[in-house]
Every structure is written in C-alpha cells, then in structure tokens.
Short mmCIF file of C-alpha atoms in Angstrom, two decimals:
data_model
loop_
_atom_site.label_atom_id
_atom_site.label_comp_id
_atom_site.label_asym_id
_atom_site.label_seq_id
_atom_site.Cartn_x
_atom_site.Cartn_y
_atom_site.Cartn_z
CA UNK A 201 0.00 0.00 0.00
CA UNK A 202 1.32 3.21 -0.69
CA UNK A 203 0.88 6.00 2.00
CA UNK A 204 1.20 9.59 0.60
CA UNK A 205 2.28 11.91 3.35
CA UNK A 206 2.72 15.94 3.57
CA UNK A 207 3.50 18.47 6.39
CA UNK A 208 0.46 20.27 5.85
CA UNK A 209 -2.67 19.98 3.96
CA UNK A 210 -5.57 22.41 3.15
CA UNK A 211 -8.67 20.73 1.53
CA UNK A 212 -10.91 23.31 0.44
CA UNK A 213 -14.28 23.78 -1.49
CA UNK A 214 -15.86 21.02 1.21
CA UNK A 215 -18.64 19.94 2.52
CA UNK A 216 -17.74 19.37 6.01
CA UNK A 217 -19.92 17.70 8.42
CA UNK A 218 -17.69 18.20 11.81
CA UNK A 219 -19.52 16.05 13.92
CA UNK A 220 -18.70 19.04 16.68
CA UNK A 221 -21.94 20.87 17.72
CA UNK A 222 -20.38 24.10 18.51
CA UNK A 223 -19.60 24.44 14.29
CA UNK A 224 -21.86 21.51 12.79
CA UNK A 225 -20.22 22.08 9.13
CA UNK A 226 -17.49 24.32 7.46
CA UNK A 227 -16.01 24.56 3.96
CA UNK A 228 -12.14 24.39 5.18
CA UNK A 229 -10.21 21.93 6.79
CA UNK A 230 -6.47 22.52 7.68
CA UNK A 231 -4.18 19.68 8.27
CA UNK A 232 -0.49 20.19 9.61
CA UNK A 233 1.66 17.12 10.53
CA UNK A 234 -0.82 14.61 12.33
CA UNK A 235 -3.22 17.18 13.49
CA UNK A 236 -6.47 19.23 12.74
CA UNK A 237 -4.81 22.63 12.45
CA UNK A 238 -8.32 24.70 11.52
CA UNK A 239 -11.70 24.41 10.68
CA UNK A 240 -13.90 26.91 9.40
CA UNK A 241 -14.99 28.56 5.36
CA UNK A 242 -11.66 31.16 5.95
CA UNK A 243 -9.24 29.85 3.10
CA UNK A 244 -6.05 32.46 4.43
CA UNK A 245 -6.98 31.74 7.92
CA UNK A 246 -6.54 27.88 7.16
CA UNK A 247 -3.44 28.74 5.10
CA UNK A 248 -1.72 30.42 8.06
CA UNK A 249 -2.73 28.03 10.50
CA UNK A 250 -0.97 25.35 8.29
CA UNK A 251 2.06 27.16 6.90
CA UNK A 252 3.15 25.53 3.54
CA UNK A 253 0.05 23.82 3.15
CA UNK A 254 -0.51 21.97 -0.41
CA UNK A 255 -3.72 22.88 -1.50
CA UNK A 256 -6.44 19.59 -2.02
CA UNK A 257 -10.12 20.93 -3.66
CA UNK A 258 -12.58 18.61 -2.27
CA UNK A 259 -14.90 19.96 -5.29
CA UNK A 260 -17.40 20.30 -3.08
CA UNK A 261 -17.76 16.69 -1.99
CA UNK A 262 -18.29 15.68 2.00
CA UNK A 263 -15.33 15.31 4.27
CA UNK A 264 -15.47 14.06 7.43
CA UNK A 265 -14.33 12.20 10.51
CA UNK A 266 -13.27 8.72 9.82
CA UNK A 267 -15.30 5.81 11.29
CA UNK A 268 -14.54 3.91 14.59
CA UNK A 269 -15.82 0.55 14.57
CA UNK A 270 -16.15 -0.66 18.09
CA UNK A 271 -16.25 -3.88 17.95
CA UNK A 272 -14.14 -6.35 15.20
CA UNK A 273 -12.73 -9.57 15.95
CA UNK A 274 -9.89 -9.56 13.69
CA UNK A 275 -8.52 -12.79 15.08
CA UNK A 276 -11.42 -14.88 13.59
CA UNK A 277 -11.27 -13.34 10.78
CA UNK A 278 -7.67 -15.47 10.17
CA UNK A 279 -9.70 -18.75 11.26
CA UNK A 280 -13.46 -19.13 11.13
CA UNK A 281 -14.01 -16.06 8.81
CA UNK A 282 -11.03 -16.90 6.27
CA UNK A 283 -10.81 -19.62 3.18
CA UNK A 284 -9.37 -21.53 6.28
CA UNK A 285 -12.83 -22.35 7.72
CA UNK A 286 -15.71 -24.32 6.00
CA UNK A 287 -18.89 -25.04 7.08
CA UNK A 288 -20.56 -28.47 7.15
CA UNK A 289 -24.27 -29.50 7.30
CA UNK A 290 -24.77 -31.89 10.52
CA UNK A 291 -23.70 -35.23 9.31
CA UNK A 292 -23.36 -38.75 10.40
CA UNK A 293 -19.69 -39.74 11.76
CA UNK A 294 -18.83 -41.49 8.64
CA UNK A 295 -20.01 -38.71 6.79
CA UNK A 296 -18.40 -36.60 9.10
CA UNK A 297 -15.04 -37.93 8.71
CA UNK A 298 -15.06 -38.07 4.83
CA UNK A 299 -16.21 -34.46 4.35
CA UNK A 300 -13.01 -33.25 6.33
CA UNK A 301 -10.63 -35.22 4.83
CA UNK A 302 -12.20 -34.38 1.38
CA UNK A 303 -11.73 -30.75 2.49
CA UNK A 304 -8.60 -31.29 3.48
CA UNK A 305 -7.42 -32.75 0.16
CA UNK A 306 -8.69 -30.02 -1.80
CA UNK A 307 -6.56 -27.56 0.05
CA UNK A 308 -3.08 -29.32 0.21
CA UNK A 309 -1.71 -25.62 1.02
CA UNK A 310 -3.72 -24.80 3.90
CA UNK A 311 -2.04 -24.72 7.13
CA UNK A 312 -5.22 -25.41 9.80
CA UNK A 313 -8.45 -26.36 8.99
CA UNK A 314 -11.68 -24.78 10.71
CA UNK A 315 -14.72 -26.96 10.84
CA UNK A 316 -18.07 -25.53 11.36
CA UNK A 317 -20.93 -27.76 12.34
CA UNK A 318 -24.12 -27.11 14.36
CA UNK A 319 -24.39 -30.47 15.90
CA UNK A 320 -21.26 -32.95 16.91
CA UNK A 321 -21.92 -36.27 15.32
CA UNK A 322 -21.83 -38.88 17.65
CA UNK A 323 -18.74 -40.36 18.05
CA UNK A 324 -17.22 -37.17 17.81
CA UNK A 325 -16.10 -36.27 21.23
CA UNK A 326 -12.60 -36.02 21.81
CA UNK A 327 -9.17 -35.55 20.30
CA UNK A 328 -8.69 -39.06 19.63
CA UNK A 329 -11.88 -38.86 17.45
CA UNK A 330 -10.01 -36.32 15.54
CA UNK A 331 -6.75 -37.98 14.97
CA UNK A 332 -7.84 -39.05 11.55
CA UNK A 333 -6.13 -36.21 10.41
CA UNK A 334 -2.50 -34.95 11.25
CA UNK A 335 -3.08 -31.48 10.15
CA UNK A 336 -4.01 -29.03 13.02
CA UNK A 337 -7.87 -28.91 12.88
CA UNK A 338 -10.08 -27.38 15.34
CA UNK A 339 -14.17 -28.43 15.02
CA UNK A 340 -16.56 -25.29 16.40
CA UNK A 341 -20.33 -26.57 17.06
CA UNK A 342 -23.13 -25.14 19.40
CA UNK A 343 -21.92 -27.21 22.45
CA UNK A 344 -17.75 -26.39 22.05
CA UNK A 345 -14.89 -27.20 20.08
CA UNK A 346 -12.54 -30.44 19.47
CA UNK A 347 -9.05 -29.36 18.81
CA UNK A 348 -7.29 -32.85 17.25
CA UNK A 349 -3.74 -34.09 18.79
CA UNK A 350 -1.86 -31.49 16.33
CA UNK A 351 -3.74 -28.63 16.82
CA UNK A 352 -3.61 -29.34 20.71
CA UNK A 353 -0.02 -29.53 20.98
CA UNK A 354 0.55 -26.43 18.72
CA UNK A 355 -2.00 -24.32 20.76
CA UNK A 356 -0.46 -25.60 23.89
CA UNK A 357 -3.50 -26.77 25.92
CA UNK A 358 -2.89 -28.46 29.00
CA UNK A 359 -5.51 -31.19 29.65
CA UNK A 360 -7.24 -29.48 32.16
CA UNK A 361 -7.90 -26.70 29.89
CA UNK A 362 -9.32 -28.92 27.33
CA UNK A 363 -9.87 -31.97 28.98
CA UNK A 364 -9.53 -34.88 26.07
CA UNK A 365 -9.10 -31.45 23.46
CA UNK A 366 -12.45 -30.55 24.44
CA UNK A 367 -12.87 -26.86 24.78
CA UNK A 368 -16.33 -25.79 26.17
CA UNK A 369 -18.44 -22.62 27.25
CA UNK A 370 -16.45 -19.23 27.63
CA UNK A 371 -13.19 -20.95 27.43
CA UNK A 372 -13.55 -21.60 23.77
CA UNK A 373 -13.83 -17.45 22.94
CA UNK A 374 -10.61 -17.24 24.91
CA UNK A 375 -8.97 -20.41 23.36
CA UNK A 376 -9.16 -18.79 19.61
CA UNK A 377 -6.40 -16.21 21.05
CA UNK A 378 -4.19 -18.87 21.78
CA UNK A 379 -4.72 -20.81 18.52
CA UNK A 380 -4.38 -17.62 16.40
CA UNK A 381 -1.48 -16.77 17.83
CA UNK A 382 -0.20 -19.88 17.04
CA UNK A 383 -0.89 -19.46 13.23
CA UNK A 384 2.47 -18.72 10.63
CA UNK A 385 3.60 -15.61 11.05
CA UNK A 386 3.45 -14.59 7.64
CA UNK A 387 -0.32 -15.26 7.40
CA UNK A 388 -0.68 -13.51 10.41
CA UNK A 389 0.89 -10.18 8.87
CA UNK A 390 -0.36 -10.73 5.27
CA UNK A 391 -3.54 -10.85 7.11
CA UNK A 392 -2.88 -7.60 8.73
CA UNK A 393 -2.19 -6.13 5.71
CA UNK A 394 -5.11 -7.31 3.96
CA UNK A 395 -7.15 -6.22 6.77
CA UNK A 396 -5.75 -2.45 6.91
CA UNK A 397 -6.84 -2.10 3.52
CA UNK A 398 -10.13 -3.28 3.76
CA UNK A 399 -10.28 -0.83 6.83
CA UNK A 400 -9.11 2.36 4.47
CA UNK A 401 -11.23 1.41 1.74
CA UNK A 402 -14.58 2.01 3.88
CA UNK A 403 -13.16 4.81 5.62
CA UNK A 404 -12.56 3.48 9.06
CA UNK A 405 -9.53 5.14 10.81
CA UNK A 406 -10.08 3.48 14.43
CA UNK A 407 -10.81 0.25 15.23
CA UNK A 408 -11.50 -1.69 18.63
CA UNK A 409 -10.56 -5.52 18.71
CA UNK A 410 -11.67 -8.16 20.51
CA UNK A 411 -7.85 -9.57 20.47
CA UNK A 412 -5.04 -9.64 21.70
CA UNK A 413 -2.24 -8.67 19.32
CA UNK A 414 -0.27 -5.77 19.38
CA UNK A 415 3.19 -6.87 18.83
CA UNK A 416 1.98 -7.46 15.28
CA UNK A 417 0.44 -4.22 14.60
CA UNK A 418 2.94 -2.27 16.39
CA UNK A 419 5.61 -4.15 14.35
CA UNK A 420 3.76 -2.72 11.10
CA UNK A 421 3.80 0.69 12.95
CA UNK A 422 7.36 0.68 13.20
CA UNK A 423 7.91 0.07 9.40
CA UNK A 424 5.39 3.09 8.32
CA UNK A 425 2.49 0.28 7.66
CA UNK A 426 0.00 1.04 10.19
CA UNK A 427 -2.72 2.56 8.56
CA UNK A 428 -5.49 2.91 11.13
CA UNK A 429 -5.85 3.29 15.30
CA UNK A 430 -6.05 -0.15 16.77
CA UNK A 431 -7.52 -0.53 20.54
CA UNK A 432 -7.20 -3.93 21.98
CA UNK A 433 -9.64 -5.66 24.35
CA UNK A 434 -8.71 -8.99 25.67
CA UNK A 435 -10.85 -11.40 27.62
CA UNK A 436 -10.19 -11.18 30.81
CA UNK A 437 -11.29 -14.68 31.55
CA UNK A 438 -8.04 -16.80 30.56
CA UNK A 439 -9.38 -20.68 31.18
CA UNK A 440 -7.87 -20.79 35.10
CA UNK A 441 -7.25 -17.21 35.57
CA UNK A 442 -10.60 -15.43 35.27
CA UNK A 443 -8.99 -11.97 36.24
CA UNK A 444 -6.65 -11.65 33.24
CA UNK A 445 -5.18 -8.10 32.60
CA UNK A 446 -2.71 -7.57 29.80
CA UNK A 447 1.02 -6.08 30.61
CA UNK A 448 1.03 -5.23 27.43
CA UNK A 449 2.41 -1.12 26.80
CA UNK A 450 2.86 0.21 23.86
CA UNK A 451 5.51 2.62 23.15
CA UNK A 452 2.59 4.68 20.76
CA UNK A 453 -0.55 4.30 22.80
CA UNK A 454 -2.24 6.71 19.97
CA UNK A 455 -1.87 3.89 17.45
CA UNK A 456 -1.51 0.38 19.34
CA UNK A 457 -2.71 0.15 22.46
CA UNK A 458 -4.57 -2.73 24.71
CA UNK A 459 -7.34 -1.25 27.40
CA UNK A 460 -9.79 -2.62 29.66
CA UNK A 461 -11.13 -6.66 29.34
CA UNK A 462 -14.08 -8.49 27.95
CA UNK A 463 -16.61 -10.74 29.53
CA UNK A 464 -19.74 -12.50 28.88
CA UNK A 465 -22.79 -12.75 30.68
CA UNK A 466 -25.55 -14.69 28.46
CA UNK A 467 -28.12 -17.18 29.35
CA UNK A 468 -26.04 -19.77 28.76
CA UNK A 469 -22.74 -18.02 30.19
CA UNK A 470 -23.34 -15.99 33.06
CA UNK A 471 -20.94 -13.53 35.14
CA UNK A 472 -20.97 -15.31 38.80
CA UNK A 473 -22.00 -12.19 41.34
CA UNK A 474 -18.44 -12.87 42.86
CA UNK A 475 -16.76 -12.79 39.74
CA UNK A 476 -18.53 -9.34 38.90
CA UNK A 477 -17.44 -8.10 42.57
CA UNK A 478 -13.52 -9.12 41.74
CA UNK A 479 -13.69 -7.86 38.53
CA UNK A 480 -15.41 -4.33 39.59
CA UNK A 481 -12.90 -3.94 42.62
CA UNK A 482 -9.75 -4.33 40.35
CA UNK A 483 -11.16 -2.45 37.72
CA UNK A 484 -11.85 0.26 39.74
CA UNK A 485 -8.86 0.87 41.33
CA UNK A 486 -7.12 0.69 37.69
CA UNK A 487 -9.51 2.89 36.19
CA UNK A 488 -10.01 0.12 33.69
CA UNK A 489 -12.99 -0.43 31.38
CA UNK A 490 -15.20 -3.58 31.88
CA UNK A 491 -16.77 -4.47 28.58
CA UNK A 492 -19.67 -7.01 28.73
CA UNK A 493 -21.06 -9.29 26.28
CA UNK A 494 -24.99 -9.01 26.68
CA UNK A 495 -27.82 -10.87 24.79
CA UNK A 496 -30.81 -11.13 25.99
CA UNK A 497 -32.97 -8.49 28.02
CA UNK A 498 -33.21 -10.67 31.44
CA UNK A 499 -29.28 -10.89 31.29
CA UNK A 500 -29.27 -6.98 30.91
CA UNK A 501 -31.11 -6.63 33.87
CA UNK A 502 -29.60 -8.85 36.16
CA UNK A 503 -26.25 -7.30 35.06
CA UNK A 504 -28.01 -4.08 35.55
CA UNK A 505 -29.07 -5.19 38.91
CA UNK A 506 -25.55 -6.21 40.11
CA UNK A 507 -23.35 -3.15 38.62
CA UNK A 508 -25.84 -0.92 40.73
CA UNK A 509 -25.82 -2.48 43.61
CA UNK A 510 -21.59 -2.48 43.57
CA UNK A 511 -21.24 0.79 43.13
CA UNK A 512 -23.94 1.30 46.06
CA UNK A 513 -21.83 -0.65 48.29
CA UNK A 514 -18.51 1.42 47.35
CA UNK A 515 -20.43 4.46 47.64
CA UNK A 516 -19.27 6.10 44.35
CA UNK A 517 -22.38 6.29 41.81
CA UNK A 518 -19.74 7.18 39.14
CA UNK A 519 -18.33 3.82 39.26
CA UNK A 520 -21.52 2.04 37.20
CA UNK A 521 -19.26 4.36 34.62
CA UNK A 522 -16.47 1.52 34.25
CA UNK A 523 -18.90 -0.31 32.43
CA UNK A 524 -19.70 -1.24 29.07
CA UNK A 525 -22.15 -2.75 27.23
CA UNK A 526 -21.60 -4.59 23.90
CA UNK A 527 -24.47 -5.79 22.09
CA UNK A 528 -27.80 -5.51 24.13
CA UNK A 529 -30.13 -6.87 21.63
CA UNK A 530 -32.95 -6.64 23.65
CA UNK A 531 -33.96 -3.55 25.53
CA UNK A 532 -36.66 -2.01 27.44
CA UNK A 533 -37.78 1.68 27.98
CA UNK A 534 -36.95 1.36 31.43
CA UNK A 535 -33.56 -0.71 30.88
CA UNK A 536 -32.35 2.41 28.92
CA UNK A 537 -33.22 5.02 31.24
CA UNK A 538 -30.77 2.60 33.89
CA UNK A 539 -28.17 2.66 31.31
CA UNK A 540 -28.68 6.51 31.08
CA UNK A 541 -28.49 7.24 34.79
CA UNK A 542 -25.52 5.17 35.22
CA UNK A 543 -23.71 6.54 32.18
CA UNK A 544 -22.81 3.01 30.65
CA UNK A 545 -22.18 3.23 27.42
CA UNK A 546 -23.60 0.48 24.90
CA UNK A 547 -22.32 -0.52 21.21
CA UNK A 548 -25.07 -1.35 19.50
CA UNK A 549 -24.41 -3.58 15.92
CA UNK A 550 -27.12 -2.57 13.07
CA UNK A 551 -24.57 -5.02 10.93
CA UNK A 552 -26.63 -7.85 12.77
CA UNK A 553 -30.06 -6.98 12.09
CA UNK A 554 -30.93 -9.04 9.41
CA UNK A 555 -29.86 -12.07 11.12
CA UNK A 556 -32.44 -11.33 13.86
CA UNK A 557 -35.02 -10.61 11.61
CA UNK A 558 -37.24 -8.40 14.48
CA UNK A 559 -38.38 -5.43 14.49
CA UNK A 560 -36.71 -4.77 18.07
CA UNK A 561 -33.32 -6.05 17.55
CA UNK A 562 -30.22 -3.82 18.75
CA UNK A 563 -32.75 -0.75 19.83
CA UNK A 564 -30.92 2.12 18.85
CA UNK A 565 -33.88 4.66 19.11
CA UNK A 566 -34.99 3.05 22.72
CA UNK A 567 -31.19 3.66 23.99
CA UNK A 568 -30.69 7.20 22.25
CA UNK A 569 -34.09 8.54 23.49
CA UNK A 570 -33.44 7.65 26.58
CA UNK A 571 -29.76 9.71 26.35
CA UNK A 572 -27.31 6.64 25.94
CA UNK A 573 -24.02 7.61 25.18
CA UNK A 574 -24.37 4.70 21.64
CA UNK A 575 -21.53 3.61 19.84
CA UNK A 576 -21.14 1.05 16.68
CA UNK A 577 -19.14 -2.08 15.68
CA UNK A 578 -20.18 -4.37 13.12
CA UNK A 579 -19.32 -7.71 15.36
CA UNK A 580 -17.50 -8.48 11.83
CA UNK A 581 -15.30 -11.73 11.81
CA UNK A 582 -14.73 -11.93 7.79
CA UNK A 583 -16.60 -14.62 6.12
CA UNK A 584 -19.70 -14.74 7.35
CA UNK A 585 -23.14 -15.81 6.28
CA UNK A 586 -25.46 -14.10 6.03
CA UNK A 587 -22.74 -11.37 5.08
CA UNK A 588 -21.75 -8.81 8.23
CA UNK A 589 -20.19 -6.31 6.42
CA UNK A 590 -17.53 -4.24 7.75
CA UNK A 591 -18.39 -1.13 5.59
CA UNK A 592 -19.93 2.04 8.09
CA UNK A 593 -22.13 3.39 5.22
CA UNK A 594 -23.70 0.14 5.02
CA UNK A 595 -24.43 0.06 8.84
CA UNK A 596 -25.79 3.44 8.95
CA UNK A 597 -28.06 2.01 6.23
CA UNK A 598 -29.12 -0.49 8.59
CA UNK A 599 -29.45 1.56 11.66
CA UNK A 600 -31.28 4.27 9.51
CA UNK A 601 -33.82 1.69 7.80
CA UNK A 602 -33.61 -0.76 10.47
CA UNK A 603 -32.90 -3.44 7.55
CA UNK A 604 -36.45 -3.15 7.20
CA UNK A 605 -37.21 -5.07 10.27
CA UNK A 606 -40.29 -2.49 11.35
CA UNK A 607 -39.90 1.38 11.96
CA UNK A 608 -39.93 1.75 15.66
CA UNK A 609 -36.12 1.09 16.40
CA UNK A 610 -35.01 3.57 12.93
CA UNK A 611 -32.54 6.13 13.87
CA UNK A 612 -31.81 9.43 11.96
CA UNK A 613 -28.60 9.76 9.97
CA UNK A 614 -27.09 11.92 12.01
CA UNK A 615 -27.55 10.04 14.88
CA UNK A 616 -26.07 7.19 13.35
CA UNK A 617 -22.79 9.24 12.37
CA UNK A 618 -22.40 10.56 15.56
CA UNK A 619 -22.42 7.05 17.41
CA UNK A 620 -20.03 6.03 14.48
CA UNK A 621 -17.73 8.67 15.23
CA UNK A 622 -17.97 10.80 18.62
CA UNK A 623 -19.66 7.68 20.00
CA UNK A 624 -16.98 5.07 19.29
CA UNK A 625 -14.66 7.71 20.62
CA UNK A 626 -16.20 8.34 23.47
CA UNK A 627 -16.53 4.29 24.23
CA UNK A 628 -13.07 4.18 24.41
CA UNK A 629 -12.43 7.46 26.33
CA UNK A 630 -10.99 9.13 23.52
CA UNK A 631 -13.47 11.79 22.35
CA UNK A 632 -10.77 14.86 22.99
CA UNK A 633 -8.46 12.89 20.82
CA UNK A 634 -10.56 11.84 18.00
CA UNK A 635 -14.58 11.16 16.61
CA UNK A 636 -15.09 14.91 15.67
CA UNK A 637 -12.74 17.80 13.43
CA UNK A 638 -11.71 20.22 15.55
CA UNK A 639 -8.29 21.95 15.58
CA UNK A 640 -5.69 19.74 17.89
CA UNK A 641 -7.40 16.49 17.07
CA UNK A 642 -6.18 13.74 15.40
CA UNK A 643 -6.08 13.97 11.37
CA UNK A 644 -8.19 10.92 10.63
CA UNK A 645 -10.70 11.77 7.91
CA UNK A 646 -12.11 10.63 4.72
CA UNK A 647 -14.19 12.00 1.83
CA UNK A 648 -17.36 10.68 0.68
CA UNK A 649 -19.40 10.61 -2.97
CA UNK A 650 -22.40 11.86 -1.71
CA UNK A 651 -23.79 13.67 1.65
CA UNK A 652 -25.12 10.88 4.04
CA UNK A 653 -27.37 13.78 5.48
CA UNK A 654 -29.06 14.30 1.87
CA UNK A 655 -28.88 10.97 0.46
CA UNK A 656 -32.26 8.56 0.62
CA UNK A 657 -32.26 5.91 3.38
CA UNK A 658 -32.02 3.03 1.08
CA UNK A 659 -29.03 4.26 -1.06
CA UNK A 660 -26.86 5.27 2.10
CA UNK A 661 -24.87 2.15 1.79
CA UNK A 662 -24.20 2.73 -1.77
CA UNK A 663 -21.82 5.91 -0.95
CA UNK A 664 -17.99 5.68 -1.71
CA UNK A 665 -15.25 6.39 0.21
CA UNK A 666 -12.90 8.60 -1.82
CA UNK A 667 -10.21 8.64 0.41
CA UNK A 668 -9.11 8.08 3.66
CA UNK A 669 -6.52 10.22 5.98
CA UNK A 670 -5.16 8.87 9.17
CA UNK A 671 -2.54 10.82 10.98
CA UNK A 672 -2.17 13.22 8.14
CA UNK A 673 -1.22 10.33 6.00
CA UNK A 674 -3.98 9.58 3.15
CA UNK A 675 -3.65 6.08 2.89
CA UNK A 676 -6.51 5.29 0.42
CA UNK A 677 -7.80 7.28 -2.39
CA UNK A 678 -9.57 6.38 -5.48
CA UNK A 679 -11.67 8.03 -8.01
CA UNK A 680 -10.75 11.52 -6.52
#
C-alpha cells in the first residue's frame, strides 16, 4: 500500500460535516503534521494556520471524521471467517469424517483447517476422534470445540484446559487467542495487511478488537504500515485465571494500544455475582474499562441489577461508569433510562439486524431517546453468512432503515454518524483525541461521494469512500 504523506494539507471547497456541535459544518479543513490545524470557510486563515500547506479541492464533496468501529474480531477473521474455515451441514460420523478429509485434500496448502458444524456427530467427542487427520484442525459446534492431537499440541493446551481437546463454554472465545497466535507468522501479517486495507477502503480510521495482538500491529507501525488506530480488548477470563489483565504497553498508545477486558454474561454463560465483585474492585482501582457481552434483556437486567448495587456498596455512583455494554439486543424503555443514569455506554451492531429478523433487535432509538451515550461495531469476523459487512455506510443504512425489520427502532442519519464517530470515541475514552474535526485532534478523515445527510435511506450504503486520511497520511484514495 502506498501512503502519501505531507507536512500540511488544506482541503478546500468542502462539505464538512464536523460532527462538533459548537460548528456543525465548514467549507475548510487545515491539516499540519498529524493534526487538525483549523476548521472553518476562511481559506487564508486555514493557510496560516498550516504554513506551507498543499492545497487539495474537495470539489465540493463531504469530508469528514473517519469511522470507529467498536467492535471487530480480527482474530477470527484469520480462522473461522477466512478460506481456512468451511462449514458443514450436521452429518453422520462417517459422513463426518469423509467431508473433512475431502476438504482437506482439496486444500493441500492450507495450514489449519476450521470446521463448522451445528451439531457434533456422535462419536465425535474427543481428540482421539479427531486424529484421523494430522493437520491441526479445530471443530466449532453449538456445544464447544474439538481441537485434534496437532492442533492441541501447537495451541499448547494443557488437559485441564481442554480436557480430552475438548474446549467448552467461555473458554472456547478465549482459546481462539491462543490458537491464532499460534498461526504462521506470515499469514498472520499478510492478514494484517489485507485487513488495513479493507479498513481504508470504507473509511474506518479506528478500530477496537476483541484480540489480543499488538506486537503485530505495532511491528507494522514501526515500518510506516500502520494505517489505522487499533484498541485492543482482551478477555479477561483466561481458562484458570478469570482476572486476566494484559502487561502489554505500547511505546505509541495513539496507534496500538490494549485497554480494559471483555466478559460475557448470556443465558447460557453468566458472570458469577463474585466474579462481577472481583472484577469491579480491580477495575476500579485501575480505572479500567469492563466491557460485557450481553444478549438477551433478562441478562441486561440482572447485570443491571448487580453493577448498581456495587457501586452502592462502594459508595461512588460514578463507578456504574467503568462499564460497558456490547451488544444488548434486547432492551426495554426502562432498561435504557438505567443505562442513562448510570452513564454506561452500549455498542449497538445494526450489521446484525438481518440475522435477527425483528423489528426490536439492537434498539438504537430506545437507547438514544433515553440519552445513551451509543456507539457502533459491526461484530464483523470476515466470512460470514449471512454477510456482516464491515463497511460504516452500510451500517448506517441499517441503523437508519432498520434493515427493514419495522420502523420503531429507525434512527436518523445523524444520529447514526455521531455514534459512528464521537460515539466510538467516546466508548473508548478518547473523544478529545478523535470522533469529531476540531483543531488539535487527530487527522483521521475521509471524503465521501455523496452527503449521508441528503442521500435517501435506502441508497446510504451505496456511498464511496474517496479517500481516507489517518494521521495526516492519506492512505486510500480512489476516483478523486
């Protein structure tokens, strides 16, 4: 990829939707080294504020902040989400047994396989059921995942973390850390790479992933590569250690960094009440973010339940403010105006909608009406059926049509920018830094075909990024 860099930039003749209240839109932006040196429709003013500037006309096309998309699981992307996984209907054992090795045939080149399957035949159970084939294979189904001997030994599972290569409940989110990691390092980076640009090409400048692996993006910083923000959230429940905290620090927090952990608490995977008051003591103390996995509305409100009644019995109200939501599916009125009062932010994922096929799926309009600092991520883990796309215009489609799932839950376009951008900032306590164009904020931009605020609901998704600035460095640009 070839990043074009220049001391100072002035794009003029611009529509510019700020996402800043205080000066909703200007004509002028101002760029000097990695910052946001002016704002405003004064072309000399911009010119002095940047000194040198080369001169960009926008010819009158929209810039604006770049996208932040809260929540991407580039990790499974690599395994599930890649060429590397295939899905299989539920099948007998025999059946079982040829399908994989007739997958495995057909791709001689492929380091791992990745088996998807809803139901475990019988007869499938262990690692020993798996030893059929020598090359490291890892089977995902409803109830867990079977890593065979290889893949076991080159993950490094010890048997009581998967007990006959058995990997069950939460421990098989964390064990796909371990198993990516343990992937070629050249796939790993070519997979960076491949990922960047998909991230430039729709305009997303900031991204927050549900990994944990920063020595490989900081390692592309350090050779100029790094061509978007990357926030890491690890799971902080690590098989026997359910208090994990990454030691990880970066020597450029503004482009790699790893903050706070990530939990579930589902039906089927619940946060024990001592495990949320360990979590919410350490966490406090660190100032650390607790993000939550959350979907269903009676796991909302017993989580609800719990963070209140924590920060009640530390006597600081502000502390229901370490918490974050991801997800929430299911929402009432009154669940919102909770989330409200105690200031916990949710990301909502529009991207999802038409697998739930509701009309009340990922409420956007409950939780903004009620004031809920909303921000976005897509959930997106590459391949993916039905297709999760990691493109922003196409999830403020969603959130603005509600993938026509009903009309209650629509947002307005606007709102749906500003959770994009300010929101996704503010999720990751960042919105001084980034989310909006202001002068002394971070140069991350792009420029768009068409005005999202003009354009028809249905065709929002159908809008172009032109090009794509991060750090004063475009690092995409087509047709403009």
């Amino acid at each position: 990829m070839q990043l074009v860099f220049a001391l100072a930039v002035v794009i003029t003749n611009a529509h510019v939707l700020t996402m800043n209240p205080a000066q909703p839109t200007a004509k002028v932006v101002a760029v000097a080294g990695d910052r946001i040196a002016y704002v405003g429709d004064d072309l000399a003013a911009a010119e002095k504020a940047a000194p040198g500037a080369a001169l960009l006309d926008a010819g009158g096309r929209t810039v604006m902040p770049g996208f932040n998309d809260a929540h991407v699981h580039f990790g499974l992307s690599l395994t599930l989400g890649s060429d590397h996984g295939i899905d299989l209907p539920n099948l007998d054992r025999r059946a079982f047994i040829r399908a994989v090795k007739r997958a495995s045939a057909a791709h001689p080149d492929r380091d791992w396989l990745f088996i998807k399957i809803r139901d475990l035949p019988r007869g499938i159970e262990s690692a020993r059921d798996l030893a059929f084939i020598s090359r490291p294979l890892l089977v995902v189904s409803a109830h867990g995942g079977i890593l065979n001997p290889r893949a076991r030994a080159l993950g490094g599972f010890s048997n009581d973390e998967a007990p006959g290569g058995f990997i069950h409940g939460r421990d098989l989110a964390t064990s796909f850390d371990r198993l990516i990691k343990a992937l070629p390092f050249g796939r790993l980076t070519g997979g960076a790479h491949e990922f960047l640009a998909h991230l430039a090409r729709v305009g997303i400048t900031s991204v927050q992933l549900i990994d944990e692996l920063p020595d490989l993006f900081d390692g592309l910083r350090r050779k100029g590569e790094l061509t978007a923000r990357i926030r890491f959230i690890p799971f902080g429940h690590q098989f026997e250690n359910p208090f994990y905290v990454s030691s990880w620090k970066g020597p450029a927090p503004d482009w790699v960094r790893v903050e706070g952990v990530k939990y579930f608490d589902d039906e089927g995977a619940r946060l024990p009440r001592w495990e949320m008051e360990e979590i919410f003591e350490r966490s406090r103390k660190a100032s650390r973010q607790v993000v939550v996995h959350v979907l269903s509305g009676a796991a909302l409100e017993s989580l609800l339940d719990g963070i209140e009644q924590l920060a009640t019995a530390d006597h600081d109200p502000a502390a229901t403010r370490l918490w974050r939501i991801e997800h929430a599916d299911e929402v009432t009125p009154e669940q919102a105006r909770r989330l409200a009062k105690d200031g916990i932010i949710v990301c909502s994922n529009p991207s999802m909608i038409p697998e739930w096929h509701t009309e009340s799926a990922f409420p956007m309009h409950t939780l903004l009406a009620a004031g809920v600092r909303t921000c976005i991520g897509t959930d997106w883990v590459g391949r993916h059926v039905p297709e999760r796309s990691l493109s922003p215009m196409s999830g403020v489609e969603l959130a603005v049509t509600h993938g026509g799932f009903g009309t209650a839950e629509r947002i307005t376009t606007a709102q749906a920018l500003d959770a994009y951008t300010v929101g996704s900032a503010t999720a990751e306590h960042l919105e001084k830094k980034k989310g909006a164009l202001r002068p002394g904020m971070f140069a991350d931009l792009i420029v768009l075909s068409a005005d999202p605020l003009t354009t028809p609901p249905e065709e929002l998704g159908a809008i172009e990024v032109l090009m794509t600035m991060v750090g004063g460095r475009v690092v995409y640009r087509h047709g403009f």
